[in-house]
PDB file of C-alpha atoms in Angstrom:
ATOM      1  CA  MET U 300     -50.368  78.000 -31.812  1.00 45.00           C
ATOM      2  CA  SER U 301     -53.353  77.712 -29.290  1.00 47.00           C
ATOM      3  CA  PRO U 302     -53.027  75.029 -26.814  1.00 50.00           C
ATOM      4  CA  SER U 303     -55.899  73.257 -28.217  1.00 49.00           C
ATOM      5  CA  THR U 304     -54.400  72.690 -31.357  1.00 55.00           C
ATOM      6  CA  ALA U 305     -52.750  69.418 -32.393  1.00 55.00           C
ATOM      7  CA  ALA U 306     -49.023  69.270 -33.905  1.00 66.00           C
ATOM      8  CA  ALA U 307     -48.572  68.833 -37.475  1.00 78.00           C
ATOM      9  CA  PRO U 308     -48.761  65.017 -38.140  1.00 74.00           C
ATOM     10  CA  ARG U 309     -45.017  65.197 -39.413  1.00 80.00           C
ATOM     11  CA  ALA U 310     -44.328  66.780 -35.497  1.00 82.00           C
ATOM     12  CA  ARG U 311     -46.198  64.085 -34.017  1.00 81.00           C
ATOM     13  CA  VAL U 312     -44.223  61.447 -35.496  1.00 86.00           C
ATOM     14  CA  VAL U 313     -41.177  62.634 -34.627  1.00 85.00           C
ATOM     15  CA  ALA U 314     -41.550  63.620 -31.108  1.00 82.00           C
ATOM     16  CA  GLN U 315     -43.084  60.022 -30.629  1.00 82.00           C
ATOM     17  CA  SER U 316     -39.880  58.753 -32.601  1.00 85.00           C
ATOM     18  CA  ARG U 317     -37.735  60.762 -30.346  1.00 85.00           C
ATOM     19  CA  PHE U 318     -39.338  59.557 -27.217  1.00 82.00           C
ATOM     20  CA  GLU U 319     -38.760  55.734 -28.599  1.00 79.00           C
ATOM     21  CA  VAL U 320     -35.474  56.119 -28.900  1.00 81.00           C
ATOM     22  CA  GLY U 321     -34.909  57.250 -25.737  1.00 79.00           C
ATOM     23  CA  THR U 322     -37.147  54.413 -24.074  1.00 74.00           C
ATOM     24  CA  LEU U 323     -34.694  51.630 -26.134  1.00 72.00           C
ATOM     25  CA  LEU U 324     -31.401  53.518 -25.303  1.00 73.00           C
ATOM     26  CA  ARG U 325     -32.447  53.969 -21.767  1.00 75.00           C
ATOM     27  CA  ASN U 326     -33.248  50.070 -21.432  1.00 71.00           C
ATOM     28  CA  GLY U 327     -30.397  48.335 -20.085  1.00 70.00           C
ATOM     29  CA  GLU U 328     -31.504  44.711 -20.979  1.00 73.00           C
ATOM     30  CA  GLN U 329     -32.137  45.898 -24.360  1.00 73.00           C
ATOM     31  CA  LEU U 330     -29.146  47.787 -24.645  1.00 76.00           C
ATOM     32  CA  LEU U 331     -27.316  44.905 -23.530  1.00 81.00           C
ATOM     33  CA  VAL U 332     -28.608  43.225 -26.310  1.00 80.00           C
ATOM     34  CA  SER U 333     -28.358  45.753 -29.119  1.00 82.00           C
ATOM     35  CA  LEU U 334     -24.810  46.743 -28.546  1.00 88.00           C
ATOM     36  CA  VAL U 335     -22.965  45.430 -25.570  1.00 89.00           C
ATOM     37  CA  LEU U 336     -23.503  41.542 -26.702  1.00 89.00           C
ATOM     38  CA  PRO U 337     -22.989  42.263 -30.606  1.00 92.00           C
ATOM     39  CA  ALA U 338     -19.600  43.918 -29.772  1.00 93.00           C
ATOM     40  CA  ILE U 339     -18.622  40.819 -27.516  1.00 94.00           C
ATOM     41  CA  VAL U 340     -19.330  38.563 -30.362  1.00 93.00           C
ATOM     42  CA  LEU U 341     -17.612  40.378 -32.844  1.00 95.00           C
ATOM     43  CA  VAL U 342     -14.084  40.882 -30.717  1.00 95.00           C
ATOM     44  CA  ALA U 343     -14.497  36.962 -30.052  1.00 94.00           C
ATOM     45  CA  LEU U 344     -14.850  36.031 -33.822  1.00 93.00           C
ATOM     46  CA  SER U 345     -11.994  38.089 -34.302  1.00 91.00           C
ATOM     47  CA  VAL U 346      -9.808  36.875 -32.055  1.00 91.00           C
ATOM     48  CA  THR U 347     -10.778  33.001 -32.021  1.00 90.00           C
ATOM     49  CA  SER U 348     -10.576  30.433 -35.221  1.00 87.00           C
ATOM     50  CA  VAL U 349     -13.921  28.528 -34.059  1.00 83.00           C
ATOM     51  CA  PRO U 350     -16.320  28.566 -35.294  1.00 88.00           C
ATOM     52  CA  SER U 351     -15.576  28.136 -38.963  1.00 85.00           C
ATOM     53  CA  LEU U 352     -16.693  31.252 -41.134  1.00 89.00           C
ATOM     54  CA  GLY U 353     -15.954  29.851 -44.520  1.00 84.00           C
ATOM     55  CA  ALA U 354     -13.371  31.204 -47.186  1.00 83.00           C
ATOM     56  CA  GLY U 355     -12.063  34.395 -47.007  1.00 85.00           C
ATOM     57  CA  ARG U 356     -10.985  36.702 -44.355  1.00 91.00           C
ATOM     58  CA  ARG U 357     -12.499  36.131 -41.239  1.00 93.00           C
ATOM     59  CA  ILE U 358     -13.137  39.853 -39.915  1.00 95.00           C
ATOM     60  CA  ASP U 359     -15.025  40.759 -43.352  1.00 94.00           C
ATOM     61  CA  LEU U 360     -17.270  37.554 -43.054  1.00 94.00           C
ATOM     62  CA  ALA U 361     -17.810  38.392 -38.812  1.00 95.00           C
ATOM     63  CA  VAL U 362     -18.924  41.864 -39.382  1.00 96.00           C
ATOM     64  CA  PRO U 363     -22.069  41.105 -41.597  1.00 96.00           C
ATOM     65  CA  GLY U 364     -23.160  38.503 -39.617  1.00 95.00           C
ATOM     66  CA  VAL U 365     -23.226  40.781 -36.298  1.00 96.00           C
ATOM     67  CA  LEU U 366     -24.546  43.761 -38.223  1.00 96.00           C
ATOM     68  CA  ALA U 367     -27.614  41.096 -38.892  1.00 96.00           C
ATOM     69  CA  LEU U 368     -27.812  40.291 -35.722  1.00 94.00           C
ATOM     70  CA  CYS U 369     -27.887  44.055 -34.732  1.00 93.00           C
ATOM     71  CA  VAL U 370     -31.214  44.594 -36.930  1.00 94.00           C
ATOM     72  CA  ILE U 371     -32.666  41.654 -35.358  1.00 94.00           C
ATOM     73  CA  SER U 372     -32.123  42.831 -31.905  1.00 92.00           C
ATOM     74  CA  ALA U 373     -33.119  46.137 -32.391  1.00 91.00           C
ATOM     75  CA  SER U 374     -36.298  45.449 -34.689  1.00 92.00           C
ATOM     76  CA  PHE U 375     -37.787  42.406 -33.329  1.00 94.00           C
ATOM     77  CA  THR U 376     -36.563  41.678 -29.527  1.00 91.00           C
ATOM     78  CA  ALA U 377     -36.595  45.054 -28.746  1.00 88.00           C
ATOM     79  CA  GLN U 378     -39.318  46.584 -30.439  1.00 90.00           C
ATOM     80  CA  GLY U 379     -41.456  43.282 -29.575  1.00 92.00           C
ATOM     81  CA  ILE U 380     -40.960  43.251 -25.521  1.00 91.00           C
ATOM     82  CA  ALA U 381     -41.753  47.367 -25.754  1.00 88.00           C
ATOM     83  CA  THR U 382     -44.823  46.626 -27.617  1.00 91.00           C
ATOM     84  CA  ALA U 383     -46.033  43.932 -25.945  1.00 92.00           C
ATOM     85  CA  PHE U 384     -45.988  45.891 -22.366  1.00 90.00           C
ATOM     86  CA  ASP U 385     -47.092  48.874 -24.011  1.00 87.00           C
ATOM     87  CA  ARG U 386     -50.187  46.861 -24.826  1.00 90.00           C
ATOM     88  CA  ARG U 387     -50.478  45.193 -21.727  1.00 88.00           C
ATOM     89  CA  TYR U 388     -50.513  48.829 -19.746  1.00 86.00           C
ATOM     90  CA  SER U 389     -52.710  50.425 -22.175  1.00 84.00           C
ATOM     91  CA  VAL U 390     -50.483  52.574 -23.586  1.00 81.00           C
ATOM     92  CA  LEU U 391     -51.019  51.438 -27.387  1.00 82.00           C
ATOM     93  CA  ARG U 392     -54.918  52.177 -26.555  1.00 80.00           C
ATOM     94  CA  TYR U 393     -54.477  55.391 -25.605  1.00 79.00           C
ATOM     95  CA  LEU U 394     -51.915  56.753 -27.644  1.00 74.00           C
ATOM     96  CA  GLY U 395     -54.195  55.416 -30.534  1.00 66.00           C
ATOM     97  CA  VAL U 396     -56.788  57.922 -29.911  1.00 70.00           C
ATOM     98  CA  THR U 397     -54.921  60.425 -29.603  1.00 73.00           C
ATOM     99  CA  PRO U 398     -53.705  63.051 -32.347  1.00 73.00           C
ATOM    100  CA  LEU U 399     -50.907  60.813 -33.283  1.00 77.00           C
ATOM    101  CA  GLY U 400     -53.061  58.010 -34.221  1.00 77.00           C
ATOM    102  CA  ARG U 401     -52.029  54.425 -34.657  1.00 78.00           C
ATOM    103  CA  GLY U 402     -50.582  55.024 -38.029  1.00 81.00           C
ATOM    104  CA  GLY U 403     -48.126  57.672 -36.570  1.00 82.00           C
ATOM    105  CA  LEU U 404     -47.616  55.430 -33.620  1.00 82.00           C
ATOM    106  CA  ILE U 405     -46.313  52.695 -35.514  1.00 83.00           C
ATOM    107  CA  ALA U 406     -44.613  55.076 -37.822  1.00 85.00           C
ATOM    108  CA  GLY U 407     -42.803  56.236 -34.756  1.00 85.00           C
ATOM    109  CA  LYS U 408     -41.710  52.756 -33.588  1.00 84.00           C
ATOM    110  CA  VAL U 409     -40.302  52.127 -37.268  1.00 86.00           C
ATOM    111  CA  ILE U 410     -38.516  55.559 -37.556  1.00 89.00           C
ATOM    112  CA  ALA U 411     -36.972  54.865 -33.992  1.00 88.00           C
ATOM    113  CA  THR U 412     -35.792  51.467 -34.935  1.00 89.00           C
ATOM    114  CA  LEU U 413     -33.996  52.657 -38.007  1.00 91.00           C
ATOM    115  CA  VAL U 414     -31.979  55.374 -35.860  1.00 91.00           C
ATOM    116  CA  VAL U 415     -31.162  52.640 -33.385  1.00 90.00           C
ATOM    117  CA  GLU U 416     -29.804  50.523 -36.149  1.00 92.00           C
ATOM    118  CA  ALA U 417     -28.229  53.452 -37.325  1.00 93.00           C
ATOM    119  CA  ILE U 418     -26.425  53.888 -34.078  1.00 93.00           C
ATOM    120  CA  GLN U 419     -25.114  50.116 -34.113  1.00 93.00           C
ATOM    121  CA  VAL U 420     -23.831  50.143 -37.817  1.00 94.00           C
ATOM    122  CA  VAL U 421     -21.681  53.104 -36.863  1.00 95.00           C
ATOM    123  CA  VAL U 422     -20.517  51.693 -33.415  1.00 94.00           C
ATOM    124  CA  LEU U 423     -20.366  48.275 -34.512  1.00 95.00           C
ATOM    125  CA  GLY U 424     -19.289  49.307 -38.066  1.00 95.00           C
ATOM    126  CA  GLY U 425     -16.299  51.485 -36.544  1.00 96.00           C
ATOM    127  CA  LEU U 426     -15.438  48.528 -33.987  1.00 96.00           C
ATOM    128  CA  GLY U 427     -14.968  46.326 -36.940  1.00 96.00           C
ATOM    129  CA  LEU U 428     -12.869  48.718 -38.681  1.00 96.00           C
ATOM    130  CA  ALA U 429     -10.437  49.023 -35.999  1.00 96.00           C
ATOM    131  CA  LEU U 430     -10.381  45.358 -35.863  1.00 96.00           C
ATOM    132  CA  GLY U 431      -9.199  45.221 -39.590  1.00 95.00           C
ATOM    133  CA  TRP U 432     -12.590  44.979 -41.676  1.00 96.00           C
ATOM    134  CA  ARG U 433     -12.772  46.215 -44.931  1.00 95.00           C
ATOM    135  CA  PRO U 434     -16.053  46.403 -46.602  1.00 96.00           C
ATOM    136  CA  VAL U 435     -16.399  46.226 -50.537  1.00 96.00           C
ATOM    137  CA  VAL U 436     -17.439  49.857 -51.031  1.00 95.00           C
ATOM    138  CA  GLY U 437     -19.657  48.890 -54.110  1.00 96.00           C
ATOM    139  CA  GLY U 438     -21.744  46.725 -51.807  1.00 96.00           C
ATOM    140  CA  ILE U 439     -22.505  49.227 -49.471  1.00 96.00           C
ATOM    141  CA  GLY U 440     -25.596  50.179 -51.280  1.00 96.00           C
ATOM    142  CA  TYR U 441     -26.807  46.810 -51.235  1.00 97.00           C
ATOM    143  CA  ALA U 442     -26.299  46.567 -47.641  1.00 97.00           C
ATOM    144  CA  ALA U 443     -28.595  49.308 -47.190  1.00 96.00           C
ATOM    145  CA  VAL U 444     -31.319  47.865 -48.813  1.00 97.00           C
ATOM    146  CA  PHE U 445     -30.988  44.669 -46.713  1.00 97.00           C
ATOM    147  CA  LEU U 446     -31.171  46.793 -43.414  1.00 96.00           C
ATOM    148  CA  VAL U 447     -34.261  48.010 -44.784  1.00 95.00           C
ATOM    149  CA  LEU U 448     -36.131  44.952 -45.856  1.00 97.00           C
ATOM    150  CA  GLY U 449     -34.512  43.194 -42.786  1.00 96.00           C
ATOM    151  CA  THR U 450     -35.998  45.641 -40.461  1.00 95.00           C
ATOM    152  CA  TRP U 451     -39.476  45.708 -42.285  1.00 95.00           C
ATOM    153  CA  ALA U 452     -39.379  41.691 -41.699  1.00 96.00           C
ATOM    154  CA  PHE U 453     -38.499  41.728 -38.368  1.00 96.00           C
ATOM    155  CA  VAL U 454     -40.711  44.933 -37.117  1.00 94.00           C
ATOM    156  CA  SER U 455     -43.829  43.086 -38.724  1.00 95.00           C
ATOM    157  CA  LEU U 456     -42.883  39.722 -36.978  1.00 96.00           C
ATOM    158  CA  ALA U 457     -42.362  41.777 -33.791  1.00 95.00           C
ATOM    159  CA  LEU U 458     -45.788  43.555 -33.543  1.00 94.00           C
ATOM    160  CA  LEU U 459     -47.468  40.288 -34.714  1.00 95.00           C
ATOM    161  CA  MET U 460     -46.395  38.510 -31.715  1.00 96.00           C
ATOM    162  CA  ALA U 461     -46.882  41.703 -29.558  1.00 94.00           C
ATOM    163  CA  GLY U 462     -50.310  42.467 -30.561  1.00 93.00           C
ATOM    164  CA  THR U 463     -51.671  38.395 -30.220  1.00 94.00           C
ATOM    165  CA  LEU U 464     -49.514  37.062 -27.461  1.00 94.00           C
ATOM    166  CA  ARG U 465     -49.338  37.915 -23.515  1.00 94.00           C
ATOM    167  CA  ALA U 466     -46.242  40.486 -22.783  1.00 93.00           C
ATOM    168  CA  GLU U 467     -44.777  37.795 -20.626  1.00 94.00           C
ATOM    169  CA  ALA U 468     -45.041  35.337 -23.334  1.00 95.00           C
ATOM    170  CA  VAL U 469     -43.671  37.941 -25.933  1.00 95.00           C
ATOM    171  CA  LEU U 470     -40.797  38.626 -23.480  1.00 93.00           C
ATOM    172  CA  ALA U 471     -39.648  34.764 -23.032  1.00 94.00           C
ATOM    173  CA  LEU U 472     -39.948  34.058 -26.831  1.00 95.00           C
ATOM    174  CA  ALA U 473     -38.518  37.237 -28.046  1.00 93.00           C
ATOM    175  CA  ASN U 474     -35.139  36.201 -26.359  1.00 91.00           C
ATOM    176  CA  LEU U 475     -35.399  32.797 -27.002  1.00 93.00           C
ATOM    177  CA  VAL U 476     -35.704  33.343 -30.693  1.00 92.00           C
ATOM    178  CA  TRP U 477     -32.642  35.749 -30.384  1.00 90.00           C
ATOM    179  CA  ILE U 478     -30.760  33.298 -29.026  1.00 90.00           C
ATOM    180  CA  LEU U 479     -31.925  30.546 -31.751  1.00 90.00           C
ATOM    181  CA  PHE U 480     -31.309  33.031 -34.760  1.00 89.00           C
ATOM    182  CA  LEU U 481     -27.548  33.668 -33.116  1.00 87.00           C
ATOM    183  CA  ALA U 482     -27.151  29.905 -32.922  1.00 84.00           C
ATOM    184  CA  LEU U 483     -28.688  28.407 -35.476  1.00 85.00           C
ATOM    185  CA  GLY U 484     -30.353  30.936 -37.865  1.00 91.00           C
ATOM    186  CA  GLY U 485     -27.279  31.629 -40.285  1.00 91.00           C
ATOM    187  CA  VAL U 486     -26.559  34.816 -38.672  1.00 93.00           C
ATOM    188  CA  ILE U 487     -23.155  34.383 -37.370  1.00 92.00           C
ATOM    189  CA  VAL U 488     -22.163  31.024 -38.626  1.00 90.00           C
ATOM    190  CA  PRO U 489     -22.887  31.344 -42.916  1.00 90.00           C
ATOM    191  CA  ARG U 490     -25.401  28.693 -43.916  1.00 88.00           C
ATOM    192  CA  SER U 491     -22.715  27.239 -46.178  1.00 84.00           C
ATOM    193  CA  ARG U 492     -20.679  25.869 -42.875  1.00 85.00           C
ATOM    194  CA  LEU U 493     -24.003  24.284 -41.856  1.00 81.00           C
ATOM    195  CA  PRO U 494     -24.969  20.587 -42.553  1.00 78.00           C
ATOM    196  CA  GLY U 495     -26.843  19.767 -45.849  1.00 76.00           C
ATOM    197  CA  TRP U 496     -30.460  19.428 -44.755  1.00 79.00           C
ATOM    198  CA  ALA U 497     -29.677  22.370 -42.169  1.00 81.00           C
ATOM    199  CA  GLU U 498     -28.320  24.655 -44.696  1.00 83.00           C
ATOM    200  CA  GLY U 499     -31.771  23.928 -46.969  1.00 85.00           C
ATOM    201  CA  ALA U 500     -34.028  24.908 -44.119  1.00 88.00           C
ATOM    202  CA  THR U 501     -32.190  27.566 -42.562  1.00 91.00           C
ATOM    203  CA  GLY U 502     -32.504  29.255 -46.297  1.00 90.00           C
ATOM    204  CA  TRP U 503     -36.385  29.963 -45.637  1.00 93.00           C
ATOM    205  CA  LEU U 504     -35.352  31.825 -42.460  1.00 94.00           C
ATOM    206  CA  SER U 505     -35.619  35.623 -42.203  1.00 95.00           C
ATOM    207  CA  SER U 506     -32.619  35.819 -40.421  1.00 95.00           C
ATOM    208  CA  ALA U 507     -30.535  34.139 -42.845  1.00 95.00           C
ATOM    209  CA  GLY U 508     -31.948  36.102 -45.784  1.00 96.00           C
ATOM    210  CA  LEU U 509     -30.553  39.416 -43.895  1.00 97.00           C
ATOM    211  CA  ALA U 510     -27.503  37.722 -43.111  1.00 96.00           C
ATOM    212  CA  ASP U 511     -26.546  36.425 -46.488  1.00 95.00           C
ATOM    213  CA  GLY U 512     -27.680  39.591 -47.812  1.00 97.00           C
ATOM    214  CA  LEU U 513     -25.451  41.552 -45.859  1.00 97.00           C
ATOM    215  CA  ARG U 514     -22.467  39.305 -46.230  1.00 96.00           C
ATOM    216  CA  ALA U 515     -22.616  38.783 -50.152  1.00 96.00           C
ATOM    217  CA  ALA U 516     -23.124  42.982 -50.437  1.00 97.00           C
ATOM    218  CA  LEU U 517     -20.123  43.753 -47.972  1.00 97.00           C
ATOM    219  CA  ALA U 518     -17.783  40.956 -48.623  1.00 95.00           C
ATOM    220  CA  GLU U 519     -18.668  40.280 -52.013  1.00 94.00           C
ATOM    221  CA  GLY U 520     -20.299  43.232 -53.322  1.00 96.00           C
ATOM    222  CA  SER U 521     -22.952  41.382 -55.024  1.00 96.00           C
ATOM    223  CA  PHE U 522     -26.941  41.338 -54.587  1.00 97.00           C
ATOM    224  CA  ALA U 523     -28.152  38.191 -53.019  1.00 96.00           C
ATOM    225  CA  TRP U 524     -31.493  38.248 -54.968  1.00 97.00           C
ATOM    226  CA  ALA U 525     -32.808  34.497 -53.011  1.00 95.00           C
ATOM    227  CA  GLY U 526     -32.158  36.661 -49.625  1.00 96.00           C
ATOM    228  CA  ALA U 527     -34.231  39.594 -50.888  1.00 97.00           C
ATOM    229  CA  ALA U 528     -37.008  37.247 -51.871  1.00 97.00           C
ATOM    230  CA  VAL U 529     -36.935  35.356 -48.362  1.00 97.00           C
ATOM    231  CA  LEU U 530     -37.282  39.015 -46.621  1.00 97.00           C
ATOM    232  CA  VAL U 531     -39.937  40.595 -48.536  1.00 98.00           C
ATOM    233  CA  ALA U 532     -41.846  37.188 -48.414  1.00 98.00           C
ATOM    234  CA  TRP U 533     -41.346  37.356 -44.107  1.00 97.00           C
ATOM    235  CA  GLY U 534     -42.469  41.066 -44.468  1.00 96.00           C
ATOM    236  CA  LEU U 535     -45.880  40.401 -46.675  1.00 97.00           C
ATOM    237  CA  VAL U 536     -47.275  37.583 -44.652  1.00 97.00           C
ATOM    238  CA  CYS U 537     -46.199  39.142 -41.432  1.00 96.00           C
ATOM    239  CA  THR U 538     -47.686  42.752 -42.042  1.00 94.00           C
ATOM    240  CA  ALA U 539     -50.456  41.152 -43.380  1.00 96.00           C
ATOM    241  CA  LEU U 540     -51.115  38.713 -40.383  1.00 96.00           C
ATOM    242  CA  ALA U 541     -50.581  41.601 -37.632  1.00 92.00           C
ATOM    243  CA  GLY U 542     -53.086  44.023 -39.696  1.00 90.00           C
ATOM    244  CA  ARG U 543     -55.467  41.181 -38.975  1.00 92.00           C
ATOM    245  CA  PHE U 544     -54.668  40.119 -35.638  1.00 92.00           C
ATOM    246  CA  PHE U 545     -53.181  42.733 -33.979  1.00 90.00           C
ATOM    247  CA  ARG U 546     -54.809  43.886 -30.621  1.00 87.00           C
ATOM    248  CA  TRP U 547     -54.517  47.417 -29.449  1.00 83.00           C
ATOM    249  CA  GLY U 548     -55.391  46.085 -25.757  1.00 76.00           C
ATOM    250  CA  ASP U 549     -55.382  43.486 -23.594  1.00 72.00           C
TER     251      ASP U 549
END
């Protein structure tokens, strides 16, 4: 292939995905949020009795919540911050006019997020198994569906924020939202353990939809249709808004 010939579209996306994965894994702050903190949360939940996670083996309820936290970390917090600063420094605008194109750039980000999440599932799932986690094998396929739906919902929300707000605002807001999801979003503590009004309100959040779906799949072997509907709704709305308002340059 001559130097002036562009690579095939698939090769461009794969190359961009590889670059995105390397960038995410080399970022110490995002590595902390994506792997280290979820691991600490999982170990802490396994050796304590608070907060209450409801009926059932504690570790079997803790691991799905931590996996939901991992998805939020990789697809929302990490991608939102990275994309916002790429936009600020005109990286998005320049890459958008290369043979990679805007569609290839977004595809690369989504694939990179899925790769990072696969690493999270292996690492945190392995840690959970070492701590005594025993998932319902029949629900693993359902869990995979929720991982994909959750990735869609949170990546689209991240792109909406990153494409409309200043990078500094995204940095602050993405970390704040991560903390709120962790504390109040039905992620670690199931919605059933929240006060009545909070349980109902939290049910509309994408974080609760993802965590409810993973707990139902891995702890019960069932499919949480309500959680899936919440994630699809968030994905559709955020995708439409991001497509309408996303700005490729500051």
